[in-house]
Structures are given as C-alpha cells and as structure tokens.
mmCIF file of C-alpha atoms and ligand atoms in Angstrom:
data_model
loop_
_atom_site.group_PDB
_atom_site.id
_atom_site.type_symbol
_atom_site.label_atom_id
_atom_site.label_comp_id
_atom_site.label_asym_id
_atom_site.label_seq_id
_atom_site.Cartn_x
_atom_site.Cartn_y
_atom_site.Cartn_z
ATOM 1 C CA MET M 1 82.842 14.781 173.612
ATOM 2 C CA GLU M 2 81.755 12.603 176.651
ATOM 3 C CA PRO M 3 84.490 10.210 177.807
ATOM 4 C CA SER M 4 83.982 6.637 177.508
ATOM 5 C CA LEU M 5 82.377 4.352 180.312
ATOM 6 C CA ALA M 6 85.631 2.999 180.815
ATOM 7 C CA THR M 7 87.300 6.178 181.516
ATOM 8 C CA ALA M 8 84.587 8.229 183.215
ATOM 9 C CA SER M 9 85.848 8.072 186.672
ATOM 10 C CA ILE M 10 89.440 8.879 185.419
ATOM 11 C CA ALA M 11 88.249 11.931 183.525
ATOM 12 C CA LYS M 12 86.334 13.063 186.676
ATOM 13 C CA HIS M 13 89.644 12.746 188.610
ATOM 14 C CA LEU M 14 91.822 14.630 186.004
ATOM 15 C CA GLN M 15 89.035 17.404 185.837
ATOM 16 C CA SER M 16 89.199 17.797 189.726
ATOM 17 C CA VAL M 17 92.970 18.305 189.728
ATOM 18 C CA LEU M 18 93.135 20.517 186.677
ATOM 19 C CA PRO M 19 92.117 24.324 187.137
ATOM 20 C CA ALA M 20 88.627 25.059 186.290
ATOM 21 C CA THR M 21 89.107 26.592 182.948
ATOM 22 C CA GLY M 22 90.846 26.035 179.687
ATOM 23 C CA ARG M 23 91.703 22.206 179.984
ATOM 24 C CA GLU M 24 88.384 20.385 179.838
ATOM 25 C CA ALA M 25 89.098 18.568 176.572
ATOM 26 C CA LEU M 26 92.548 17.347 177.889
ATOM 27 C CA ALA M 27 90.816 15.716 181.038
ATOM 28 C CA THR M 28 87.453 14.521 179.220
ATOM 29 C CA SER M 29 88.515 13.780 175.765
ATOM 30 C CA VAL M 30 92.153 13.531 174.941
ATOM 31 C CA LEU M 31 93.658 11.471 177.723
ATOM 32 C CA PRO M 32 90.657 9.190 177.942
ATOM 33 C CA ALA M 33 90.826 8.604 174.440
ATOM 34 C CA LEU M 34 94.438 7.369 174.770
ATOM 35 C CA LEU M 35 93.505 5.247 177.528
ATOM 36 C CA ASP M 36 90.640 3.761 175.427
ATOM 37 C CA SER M 37 93.450 3.005 172.742
ATOM 38 C CA VAL M 38 95.545 1.315 175.351
ATOM 39 C CA ALA M 39 92.615 -0.923 176.337
ATOM 40 C CA ALA M 40 91.967 -1.670 172.648
ATOM 41 C CA VAL M 41 95.645 -2.552 171.990
ATOM 42 C CA ALA M 42 95.685 -4.697 174.926
ATOM 43 C CA VAL M 43 92.750 -6.701 173.681
ATOM 44 C CA ALA M 44 94.246 -6.905 170.142
ATOM 45 C CA LEU M 45 97.621 -8.180 171.487
ATOM 46 C CA ARG M 46 95.847 -10.962 173.186
ATOM 47 C CA ALA M 47 94.313 -12.026 170.253
ATOM 48 C CA ALA M 48 97.488 -11.713 168.049
ATOM 49 C CA HIS M 49 98.868 -15.303 168.108
ATOM 50 C CA HIS M 50 100.799 -14.892 164.953
ATOM 51 C CA VAL M 51 103.152 -11.964 165.397
ATOM 52 C CA ALA M 52 104.889 -11.347 161.994
ATOM 53 C CA LEU M 53 106.457 -8.961 159.818
ATOM 54 C CA ALA M 54 103.699 -6.640 157.952
ATOM 55 C CA GLY M 55 105.998 -6.525 154.998
ATOM 56 C CA GLY M 56 107.008 -3.100 155.403
ATOM 57 C CA THR M 57 109.543 -0.699 156.915
ATOM 58 C CA ASN M 58 108.644 2.355 158.789
ATOM 59 C CA ALA M 59 110.024 5.746 157.826
ATOM 60 C CA PHE M 60 113.067 5.156 159.946
ATOM 61 C CA GLY M 61 113.815 1.750 158.189
ATOM 62 C CA ASP M 62 112.587 -0.328 161.013
ATOM 63 C CA ASP M 63 110.851 -3.576 160.144
ATOM 64 C CA GLN M 64 107.235 -3.270 160.785
ATOM 65 C CA LEU M 65 105.246 -5.970 162.675
ATOM 66 C CA ASN M 66 101.552 -6.809 161.911
ATOM 67 C CA VAL M 67 100.679 -5.850 165.373
ATOM 68 C CA ASP M 68 102.755 -2.455 165.298
ATOM 69 C CA VAL M 69 100.144 -1.666 162.300
ATOM 70 C CA VAL M 70 97.122 -2.571 164.419
ATOM 71 C CA ALA M 71 98.277 -0.459 167.205
ATOM 72 C CA GLU M 72 99.003 2.433 165.153
ATOM 73 C CA ASN M 73 95.461 2.375 163.778
ATOM 74 C CA LEU M 74 93.837 1.688 167.150
ATOM 75 C CA VAL M 75 95.656 4.963 168.571
ATOM 76 C CA ARG M 76 94.918 7.075 165.545
ATOM 77 C CA GLU M 77 91.054 6.094 165.457
ATOM 78 C CA ALA M 78 90.905 6.993 169.394
ATOM 79 C CA LEU M 79 92.330 10.490 168.502
ATOM 80 C CA ALA M 80 90.174 11.052 165.622
ATOM 81 C CA ARG M 81 87.448 11.190 168.013
ATOM 82 C CA CYS M 82 88.912 14.301 169.779
ATOM 83 C CA PRO M 83 88.115 17.533 168.107
ATOM 84 C CA THR M 84 90.718 19.236 169.859
ATOM 85 C CA VAL M 85 93.526 17.058 168.576
ATOM 86 C CA ALA M 86 94.641 18.882 165.415
ATOM 87 C CA THR M 87 97.361 16.482 164.318
ATOM 88 C CA ALA M 88 99.273 13.609 165.450
ATOM 89 C CA SER M 89 102.347 11.827 164.315
ATOM 90 C CA SER M 90 104.073 8.538 165.225
ATOM 91 C CA GLU M 91 107.216 6.414 164.994
ATOM 92 C CA GLU M 92 105.385 4.605 162.066
ATOM 93 C CA ASP M 93 104.335 7.634 160.258
ATOM 94 C CA PRO M 94 106.574 10.596 161.630
ATOM 95 C CA VAL M 95 104.670 13.346 159.844
ATOM 96 C CA GLU M 96 102.393 15.718 162.028
ATOM 97 C CA ARG M 97 99.044 15.557 160.183
ATOM 98 C CA SER M 98 95.379 15.801 160.864
ATOM 99 C CA VAL M 99 93.900 12.583 162.292
ATOM 100 C CA SER M 100 90.366 13.554 160.945
ATOM 101 C CA ASN M 101 88.691 15.918 158.940
ATOM 102 C CA VAL M 102 86.535 17.140 161.652
ATOM 103 C CA SER M 103 89.447 18.418 163.884
ATOM 104 C CA ALA M 104 90.501 21.065 161.524
ATOM 105 C CA VAL M 105 87.073 22.714 161.551
ATOM 106 C CA SER M 106 86.175 22.112 165.190
ATOM 107 C CA SER M 107 89.654 23.319 167.026
ATOM 108 C CA ALA M 108 89.058 26.690 165.239
ATOM 109 C CA HIS M 109 86.479 27.104 167.902
ATOM 110 C CA SER M 110 88.138 25.641 170.953
ATOM 111 C CA SER M 111 91.088 27.351 173.078
ATOM 112 C CA GLU M 112 92.546 24.068 173.364
ATOM 113 C CA VAL M 113 94.681 22.757 170.438
ATOM 114 C CA TYR M 114 96.753 19.634 170.728
ATOM 115 C CA THR M 115 99.195 17.575 168.887
ATOM 116 C CA VAL M 116 100.026 14.039 169.956
ATOM 117 C CA GLY M 117 103.175 12.172 169.318
ATOM 118 C CA PHE M 118 103.259 8.512 169.857
ATOM 119 C CA ASP M 119 104.950 5.425 169.670
ATOM 120 C CA PRO M 120 102.055 2.827 169.112
ATOM 121 C CA LEU M 121 104.015 -0.393 170.173
ATOM 122 C CA ASP M 122 107.221 -0.132 171.958
ATOM 123 C CA GLY M 123 109.506 -3.299 172.446
ATOM 124 C CA SER M 124 108.984 -4.827 169.097
ATOM 125 C CA SER M 125 112.392 -6.840 169.627
ATOM 126 C CA ILE M 126 110.752 -8.724 172.563
ATOM 127 C CA ILE M 127 107.263 -9.138 171.522
ATOM 128 C CA LEU M 128 107.584 -12.379 169.950
ATOM 129 C CA PRO M 129 108.401 -14.158 173.131
ATOM 130 C CA ASN M 130 105.108 -12.428 174.557
ATOM 131 C CA TRP M 131 107.118 -10.231 176.923
ATOM 132 C CA THR M 132 105.696 -6.888 178.238
ATOM 133 C CA VAL M 133 105.522 -4.199 175.840
ATOM 134 C CA GLY M 134 104.022 -0.696 175.822
ATOM 135 C CA THR M 135 102.809 2.286 174.192
ATOM 136 C CA ILE M 136 104.229 5.744 174.615
ATOM 137 C CA ALA M 137 102.190 9.182 173.943
ATOM 138 C CA GLY M 138 103.065 12.712 174.542
ATOM 139 C CA VAL M 139 100.451 15.531 174.366
ATOM 140 C CA TRP M 140 101.726 18.823 173.350
ATOM 141 C CA ASP M 141 100.131 22.098 173.065
ATOM 142 C CA GLY M 142 99.563 23.730 169.703
ATOM 143 C CA ALA M 143 99.295 22.072 166.303
ATOM 144 C CA THR M 144 102.754 20.922 165.996
ATOM 145 C CA ALA M 145 105.561 20.318 168.339
ATOM 146 C CA LEU M 146 108.301 21.322 166.164
ATOM 147 C CA GLY M 147 110.197 24.323 167.609
ATOM 148 C CA SER M 148 108.651 24.143 170.789
ATOM 149 C CA ARG M 149 110.510 23.377 174.235
ATOM 150 C CA PRO M 150 108.967 20.387 175.595
ATOM 151 C CA ALA M 151 109.196 21.713 179.225
ATOM 152 C CA ASP M 152 106.795 24.224 178.202
ATOM 153 C CA ALA M 153 104.622 22.711 175.504
ATOM 154 C CA GLN M 154 104.296 19.067 176.385
ATOM 155 C CA VAL M 155 101.595 19.015 178.998
ATOM 156 C CA ALA M 156 100.683 15.387 179.506
ATOM 157 C CA ALA M 157 102.100 11.734 178.499
ATOM 158 C CA VAL M 158 100.836 8.335 178.870
ATOM 159 C CA LEU M 159 102.418 4.947 179.048
ATOM 160 C CA GLY M 160 100.378 1.807 178.457
ATOM 161 C CA VAL M 161 101.735 -1.429 179.626
ATOM 162 C CA TYR M 162 100.761 -4.665 178.270
ATOM 163 C CA GLY M 163 101.725 -7.594 180.506
ATOM 164 C CA PRO M 164 99.713 -10.055 182.324
ATOM 165 C CA ARG M 165 97.966 -6.983 183.565
ATOM 166 C CA THR M 166 96.953 -4.006 181.344
ATOM 167 C CA THR M 167 98.128 -0.839 183.358
ATOM 168 C CA ALA M 168 98.892 2.748 182.622
ATOM 169 C CA ILE M 169 100.623 5.504 183.840
ATOM 170 C CA VAL M 170 99.417 9.256 183.217
ATOM 171 C CA ALA M 171 101.463 12.160 183.845
ATOM 172 C CA LEU M 172 100.192 15.773 183.877
ATOM 173 C CA ARG M 173 102.072 19.162 184.116
ATOM 174 C CA VAL M 174 100.545 22.071 182.595
ATOM 175 C CA PRO M 175 102.766 25.028 182.950
ATOM 176 C CA GLY M 176 101.625 28.268 184.453
ATOM 177 C CA GLN M 177 99.265 26.711 186.449
ATOM 178 C CA ARG M 178 99.469 26.090 190.300
ATOM 179 C CA GLN M 179 98.488 22.371 189.914
ATOM 180 C CA GLN M 180 101.034 20.154 191.352
ATOM 181 C CA PRO M 181 102.571 17.738 188.686
ATOM 182 C CA LEU M 182 100.562 14.611 188.573
ATOM 183 C CA CYS M 183 101.664 10.908 188.198
ATOM 184 C CA LEU M 184 98.733 8.401 188.228
ATOM 185 C CA GLY M 185 98.981 4.717 188.224
ATOM 186 C CA LEU M 186 96.127 3.109 186.519
ATOM 187 C CA GLY M 187 95.051 -0.511 186.200
ATOM 188 C CA TYR M 188 92.540 -1.942 183.766
ATOM 189 C CA THR M 189 89.680 -4.374 184.262
ATOM 190 C CA ASP M 190 88.823 -6.337 181.197
ATOM 191 C CA ALA M 191 85.399 -6.161 180.078
ATOM 192 C CA SER M 192 83.221 -9.527 180.978
ATOM 193 C CA ALA M 193 80.124 -10.737 179.283
ATOM 194 C CA THR M 194 77.999 -8.426 181.568
ATOM 195 C CA THR M 195 80.069 -5.722 182.542
ATOM 196 C CA PRO M 196 82.135 -3.154 180.457
ATOM 197 C CA GLY M 197 85.920 -2.593 180.730
ATOM 198 C CA ARG M 198 87.167 -0.055 183.445
ATOM 199 C CA TRP M 199 90.334 2.019 184.228
ATOM 200 C CA ASN M 200 90.663 2.513 187.932
ATOM 201 C CA ILE M 201 93.221 4.347 189.869
ATOM 202 C CA VAL M 202 95.663 2.186 191.649
ATOM 203 C CA HIS M 203 98.296 4.766 192.571
ATOM 204 C CA ALA M 204 97.433 8.247 193.181
ATOM 205 C CA ASN M 205 100.796 9.627 193.306
ATOM 206 C CA VAL M 206 103.517 7.556 191.833
ATOM 207 C CA SER M 207 106.754 8.775 193.095
ATOM 208 C CA LEU M 208 110.435 8.329 192.918
ATOM 209 C CA ALA M 209 111.265 10.860 195.604
ATOM 210 C CA SER M 210 110.804 8.841 198.886
ATOM 211 C CA PRO M 211 112.107 10.654 201.874
ATOM 212 C CA THR M 212 113.421 7.380 203.147
ATOM 213 C CA PRO M 213 116.337 5.420 201.729
ATOM 214 C CA PRO M 214 115.205 2.716 199.505
ATOM 215 C CA THR M 215 115.842 -0.875 200.825
ATOM 216 C CA THR M 216 116.711 -2.184 197.436
ATOM 217 C CA ARG M 217 118.566 -0.055 194.561
ATOM 218 C CA TYR M 218 117.741 -1.164 191.104
ATOM 219 C CA PHE M 219 119.730 -0.556 187.666
ATOM 220 C CA ALA M 220 118.736 -1.143 184.384
ATOM 221 C CA PRO M 221 121.685 -0.885 181.710
ATOM 222 C CA ALA M 222 120.413 -0.668 178.095
ATOM 223 C CA ASN M 223 122.804 -1.586 175.476
ATOM 224 C CA ALA M 224 125.183 -3.383 177.935
ATOM 225 C CA ARG M 225 127.300 -4.426 175.076
ATOM 226 C CA ALA M 226 128.422 -0.740 174.900
ATOM 227 C CA ALA M 227 130.423 -1.303 177.955
ATOM 228 C CA ALA M 228 132.838 -3.377 176.050
ATOM 229 C CA GLU M 229 133.818 -0.090 174.203
ATOM 230 C CA ASP M 230 133.337 2.491 176.779
ATOM 231 C CA SER M 231 135.144 2.057 180.128
ATOM 232 C CA ASN M 232 133.182 4.594 181.806
ATOM 233 C CA TYR M 233 129.922 2.648 181.296
ATOM 234 C CA ARG M 234 131.925 -0.347 181.916
ATOM 235 C CA ASP M 235 133.109 0.912 185.413
ATOM 236 C CA LEU M 236 129.394 2.327 186.253
ATOM 237 C CA VAL M 237 127.963 -1.105 185.735
ATOM 238 C CA LEU M 238 130.589 -2.532 187.844
ATOM 239 C CA HIS M 239 129.905 -0.042 190.363
ATOM 240 C CA TYR M 240 126.215 -0.967 190.589
ATOM 241 C CA VAL M 241 127.421 -4.834 191.056
ATOM 242 C CA THR M 242 129.820 -4.386 193.593
ATOM 243 C CA ASN M 243 127.580 -2.140 195.413
ATOM 244 C CA LYS M 244 124.720 -4.952 195.311
ATOM 245 C CA TYR M 245 122.227 -2.961 193.073
ATOM 246 C CA THR M 246 119.604 -5.484 191.970
ATOM 247 C CA LEU M 247 119.534 -5.948 187.943
ATOM 248 C CA ARG M 248 115.942 -5.219 186.501
ATOM 249 C CA TYR M 249 116.285 -5.184 182.746
ATOM 250 C CA SER M 250 113.838 -6.701 180.129
ATOM 251 C CA GLY M 251 114.824 -4.645 177.002
ATOM 252 C CA GLY M 252 111.319 -3.052 176.866
ATOM 253 C CA LEU M 253 111.717 0.669 177.761
ATOM 254 C CA VAL M 254 108.154 1.100 179.194
ATOM 255 C CA PRO M 255 108.345 -1.924 181.387
ATOM 256 C CA ASP M 256 111.770 -1.247 182.591
ATOM 257 C CA LEU M 257 110.910 2.431 183.424
ATOM 258 C CA VAL M 258 107.324 1.358 185.088
ATOM 259 C CA HIS M 259 109.288 -1.216 187.210
ATOM 260 C CA MET M 260 111.351 1.624 189.008
ATOM 261 C CA LEU M 261 108.138 3.745 189.080
ATOM 262 C CA THR M 262 106.463 0.964 190.654
ATOM 263 C CA LYS M 263 109.250 0.036 193.208
ATOM 264 C CA GLY M 264 110.112 3.742 194.018
ATOM 265 C CA HIS M 265 113.757 3.539 193.076
ATOM 266 C CA GLY M 266 116.047 2.982 190.116
ATOM 267 C CA ILE M 267 118.304 4.210 187.478
ATOM 268 C CA TYR M 268 117.664 3.419 183.761
ATOM 269 C CA LEU M 269 120.925 4.016 181.435
ATOM 270 C CA SER M 270 120.823 4.250 177.564
ATOM 271 C CA PRO M 271 124.221 6.062 177.339
ATOM 272 C CA VAL M 272 125.589 7.432 173.708
ATOM 273 C CA THR M 273 129.233 5.881 173.094
ATOM 274 C CA ALA M 274 131.545 6.131 170.104
ATOM 275 C CA ALA M 275 130.268 2.783 169.079
ATOM 276 C CA SER M 276 126.776 2.975 169.861
ATOM 277 C CA LYS M 277 124.674 6.002 168.496
ATOM 278 C CA ALA M 278 121.880 7.509 170.087
ATOM 279 C CA LYS M 279 118.633 5.514 169.295
ATOM 280 C CA LEU M 280 115.928 6.661 171.196
ATOM 281 C CA ARG M 281 113.437 9.454 169.438
ATOM 282 C CA ARG M 282 112.787 12.468 171.347
ATOM 283 C CA LEU M 283 109.034 13.041 170.039
ATOM 284 C CA TYR M 284 107.877 9.445 170.526
ATOM 285 C CA GLU M 285 110.141 8.066 173.239
ATOM 286 C CA LEU M 286 112.167 10.428 175.347
ATOM 287 C CA CYS M 287 110.043 13.343 175.865
ATOM 288 C CA PRO M 288 106.957 11.533 177.155
ATOM 289 C CA VAL M 289 109.145 9.388 179.284
ATOM 290 C CA ALA M 290 111.054 12.396 180.596
ATOM 291 C CA LEU M 291 107.778 14.050 181.537
ATOM 292 C CA VAL M 292 106.690 11.023 183.442
ATOM 293 C CA LEU M 293 109.788 10.808 185.343
ATOM 294 C CA GLU M 294 109.911 14.376 186.226
ATOM 295 C CA CYS M 295 106.260 14.388 187.314
ATOM 296 C CA ALA M 296 107.214 11.472 189.593
ATOM 297 C CA GLY M 297 109.866 13.418 191.164
ATOM 298 C CA GLY M 298 112.792 11.759 189.376
ATOM 299 C CA LYS M 299 115.184 13.037 186.599
ATOM 300 C CA ALA M 300 115.646 12.108 182.949
ATOM 301 C CA VAL M 301 118.601 13.657 181.221
ATOM 302 C CA ASP M 302 120.701 13.517 178.036
ATOM 303 C CA PRO M 303 123.786 11.529 179.016
ATOM 304 C CA VAL M 304 126.230 13.771 177.068
ATOM 305 C CA THR M 305 125.159 17.302 178.408
ATOM 306 C CA GLY M 306 123.550 16.139 181.549
ATOM 307 C CA ALA M 307 120.738 18.393 180.800
ATOM 308 C CA SER M 308 116.969 17.539 181.222
ATOM 309 C CA VAL M 309 115.668 15.891 178.164
ATOM 310 C CA LEU M 310 112.898 18.408 178.079
ATOM 311 C CA ALA M 311 114.934 21.619 177.961
ATOM 312 C CA THR M 312 116.002 21.901 174.257
ATOM 313 C CA PRO M 313 113.384 22.655 171.666
ATOM 314 C CA LEU M 314 112.177 19.905 169.403
ATOM 315 C CA ALA M 315 114.046 20.320 165.989
ATOM 316 C CA HIS M 316 112.605 17.617 163.909
ATOM 317 C CA THR M 317 110.503 14.521 164.283
ATOM 318 C CA ASP M 318 113.481 12.075 163.838
ATOM 319 C CA GLU M 319 115.874 13.881 166.444
ATOM 320 C CA ARG M 320 117.254 11.189 168.734
ATOM 321 C CA GLY M 321 119.328 10.914 171.967
ATOM 322 C CA GLY M 322 120.414 8.909 174.693
ATOM 323 C CA LEU M 323 118.719 8.704 177.993
ATOM 324 C CA LEU M 324 119.681 8.578 181.824
ATOM 325 C CA CYS M 325 116.677 8.477 184.117
ATOM 326 C CA GLY M 326 115.436 7.458 187.403
ATOM 327 C CA THR M 327 115.885 8.447 191.002
ATOM 328 C CA ALA M 328 117.347 12.180 190.943
ATOM 329 C CA GLU M 329 120.451 11.189 193.063
ATOM 330 C CA GLU M 330 121.296 8.127 190.618
ATOM 331 C CA VAL M 331 120.896 10.014 187.743
ATOM 332 C CA ASP M 332 123.522 12.727 188.943
ATOM 333 C CA LYS M 333 125.772 10.056 189.899
ATOM 334 C CA ALA M 334 125.594 8.293 186.546
ATOM 335 C CA VAL M 335 125.970 11.734 184.824
ATOM 336 C CA GLU M 336 129.309 12.362 186.488
ATOM 337 C CA TRP M 337 130.808 8.618 186.104
ATOM 338 C CA LEU M 338 129.858 8.839 182.445
ATOM 339 C CA GLY M 339 131.296 12.066 181.892
ATOM 340 C CA ARG M 340 134.922 11.404 183.382
ATOM 341 C CA GLU M 341 137.695 11.960 181.342
ATOM 342 C CA THR M 342 139.255 8.707 180.052
ATOM 343 C CA THR M 343 142.977 8.063 179.736
HETATM 344 C C1 NAG D 401 89.560 14.200 154.198
HETATM 345 O O1 NAG D 401 88.433 14.047 153.304
HETATM 346 C C2 NAG D 401 89.124 13.982 151.990
HETATM 347 C C3 NAG D 401 87.872 14.112 151.017
HETATM 348 O O2 NAG D 401 86.774 13.573 151.588
HETATM 349 C C4 NAG D 401 89.854 12.769 151.962
HETATM 350 O O3 NAG D 401 90.364 12.478 150.801
HETATM 351 C C5 NAG D 401 90.972 12.739 152.882
HETATM 352 O O4 NAG D 401 91.740 11.501 152.892
HETATM 353 C C6 NAG D 401 90.579 13.026 154.440
HETATM 354 N N1 NAG D 401 91.413 13.368 155.380
HETATM 355 C C7 NAG D 401 91.704 12.641 156.602
HETATM 356 C C8 NAG D 401 92.779 12.815 157.294
HETATM 357 O O5 NAG D 401 90.794 11.878 156.817
HETATM 358 C C1 NAG D 402 100.546 -13.652 176.104
HETATM 359 O O1 NAG D 402 100.733 -13.520 177.383
HETATM 360 C C2 NAG D 402 99.345 -13.225 177.994
HETATM 361 C C3 NAG D 402 99.305 -13.166 179.309
HETATM 362 O O2 NAG D 402 100.257 -12.348 179.818
HETATM 363 C C4 NAG D 402 98.110 -14.182 177.512
HETATM 364 O O3 NAG D 402 96.916 -13.643 177.773
HETATM 365 C C5 NAG D 402 98.359 -14.500 175.914
HETATM 366 O O4 NAG D 402 97.476 -15.464 175.577
HETATM 367 C C6 NAG D 402 99.730 -14.847 175.643
HETATM 368 N N1 NAG D 402 99.748 -14.894 174.041
HETATM 369 C C7 NAG D 402 100.462 -15.888 173.594
HETATM 370 C C8 NAG D 402 100.317 -16.233 171.832
HETATM 371 O O5 NAG D 402 100.808 -16.896 174.108
HETATM 372 C C1 NAG D 403 103.533 12.636 196.283
HETATM 373 O O1 NAG D 403 104.701 12.067 196.602
HETATM 374 C C2 NAG D 403 105.759 12.970 196.858
HETATM 375 C C3 NAG D 403 106.981 12.242 197.360
HETATM 376 O O2 NAG D 403 106.747 11.328 198.127
HETATM 377 C C4 NAG D 403 105.437 14.198 197.903
HETATM 378 O O3 NAG D 403 106.382 15.092 197.953
HETATM 379 C C5 NAG D 403 104.240 14.878 197.442
HETATM 380 O O4 NAG D 403 103.722 15.689 198.384
HETATM 381 C C6 NAG D 403 103.055 13.930 197.119
HETATM 382 N N1 NAG D 403 101.922 14.494 196.467
HETATM 383 C C7 NAG D 403 100.678 14.348 196.785
HETATM 384 C C8 NAG D 403 99.645 14.852 195.933
HETATM 385 O O5 NAG D 403 100.431 13.433 197.688
#
C-alpha cells in the first residue's frame, strides 16, 4: 500500500532509517496509517462541540464518551487498510481480532505480520474543558501480543497529541537490527481549501538524555491524593518541592509525557499504594509510552519492582501497573525513595 500524501515524507524518512529488508510495511503502511488516524481524530475533535456519554461502558467498566467511539472507529478504519495488520485490540474493545477480512488473507504472503494495541482517546476526564488529550498505540510483531516480552515484540509506538496544535511522537526500535532506537517529533499542518494536510518532522531526535544538566527540572505527580496515605510518596513530592522542581501536571498521560520529552527533562509518577491500585493498562498505555521513553534515552519502570515496564511478558489484555518514567537518574531516585521501609 502506498502511504497517504500527508505521510509520504514521513514514510520516506522511516524507510531510510530502517534496514532495507523486512520492515517495508511498517514504514510505508502501518505507521503512516496510524498518523493518518491521528490527523482524522484531530479533525473530528475540533468539530465535536458536544462531548457526551455515549451511553455505554467499555469492557473495563469506564463510561464511554461519544468522542471515544469516534476515535476508536477512525483508528480501526485506518488499520483496516494495512494488509500486514492481522489483528488489533483497544481499551474500548480489548479482544485481539481481525480489523478487516483482507488482512487474514494478505498477511499469509508477507514476512511482516503485526498486531496493534491502542487507546483511541486517552484523557477522558479532561476532555470536557477542552484540555489536551491523546491517542496511544503500540505495534507488535505477530498476530498477538499475548505471551510476548514487550522489549522484544513491540517494535514501534505512536503518541498522538490533540491540543491547539496536532502533534505526534513516533518511536521505533526493531530488535536484532543495528538501527539506533528512533524517537521522532512530528507536527501536523491542517488541510486548507487548496492544500492537503501534511505531517512534518519537527524534531529528528527527541531526547531525554542531554549531556548537560537541565536548567529547569520538572515533576508530574499523578494521583497526588495517594500521598495522603503513603508517606514515601509524600516525602518524595516534598523533596521535589523543597528542591524547587517545577510542577507540570495536566492529568492527561500523553500531554504530561510529551511535555517532558519536549523540554528534555522530567519525572512522571503514578505509584501503586495500598489505597490506590494499579490503573494504567500495560497493552494500551504502559508499553507504548515505555517504548517512547526508552527510545528517547529515558526510563520507564514498574514502581513496585523497579524493572523496565517492557521486561515482563504480557499476560492478558487487562494487565495493569503503575508507572515511574522520565529522565533516567530521576527515575532511579524515585524508585529508591518509594521503596524505602516505612516505620
Ligand atoms: C468478514 O466478512 C463476514 C462475512 O462477509 C462478516 O460477517 C464479518 O463481520 C467480516 N469481519 C470483519 C472483521 O470485517
Ligand atoms: C477546543 O480547542 C481548540 C483549540 O485548541 C479549538 O479549535 C476548538 O474549537 C475548541 N473546542 C471547543 C468546543 O471549544
Ligand atoms: C540523539 O540524542 C542523543 C542524546 O543527546 C545522542 O546520544 C544521540 O547520538 C542522538 N542521535 C542522533 C541520531 O542524533
């Protein structure tokens, strides 16, 4: 499949960084299709003046918004045009199944076969006041992600960001290849009456691994209420306050992470405490964002074990965890603080 006009130059760039063989469809079909769906969701959100409950709940019991359903359908439509995407599943429909009748047939003739796990619209709780929200997607080798170790099987991730501007981050790390992990920052130029929409590369190397110390240090404490019950979390937040870190937290996972990727420094904390259970889904949220963070030279770890989010095989589609991620040394420090014995 040829990439769309909007993504043609991105596809060309991805082809140039990927090894010559074996990943043609990832560069020219799957990632461009995901970017097309991000652009389509952005247009749909601009036109959505009445954000309302769609009347249902998703399989996890969360209320579904009408815009969740719209975004879900747009991503699935885009993936259905990719013959190598054998299956997809999402937070709204967490069963890995074929996205089109074509894929099952065509994928048999290709060396590339993928499954995509996605959260079509992350940030439902802040969409009503029109704050920035996002789409999260991970691309995995094979027709299922279940049982695979994400560090080996998840080869790419996309974060779509819907704010005053439409932007995206694309991360790529194909195991067994000499290609360096890649973290691209993209911007979308809306279509006008005379020109079609177009994705442009804004940052060729999004990085959290600057060799020079940051001038400003940022922290994003999710579920700050948990600090009322957990003294380690409270002490850690206090540590950031006393050391004059700057608070940057919107409550949207995507914009909060993209903030630190853009600024080149930060720590995002979503700890698991006795009173607040693990909330983030591994397949739809944690694994894609962890790949982005690692490709940018940062870390993303499980707050309980301190191990990389990508280290343990995926057991099922509803698996959940906490998250500590950001600049590597900040993540190490947070793991140490949160793991302290309490008296
Ligand atoms: C595939 O085609 C069958 C029969 O035409 C239809 O019932 C089914 O819903 C289709 N499946 C998908 C995933 O489109
Ligand atoms: C939400 O904000 C965007 C710009 O960020 C704007 O284009 C859109 O019209 C706003 N929507 C509503 C319903 O206010
Ligand atoms: C990207 O940035 C990192 C950290 O600043 C650096 O180590 C790496 O070499 C850069 N990669 C490219 C391709 O420029």
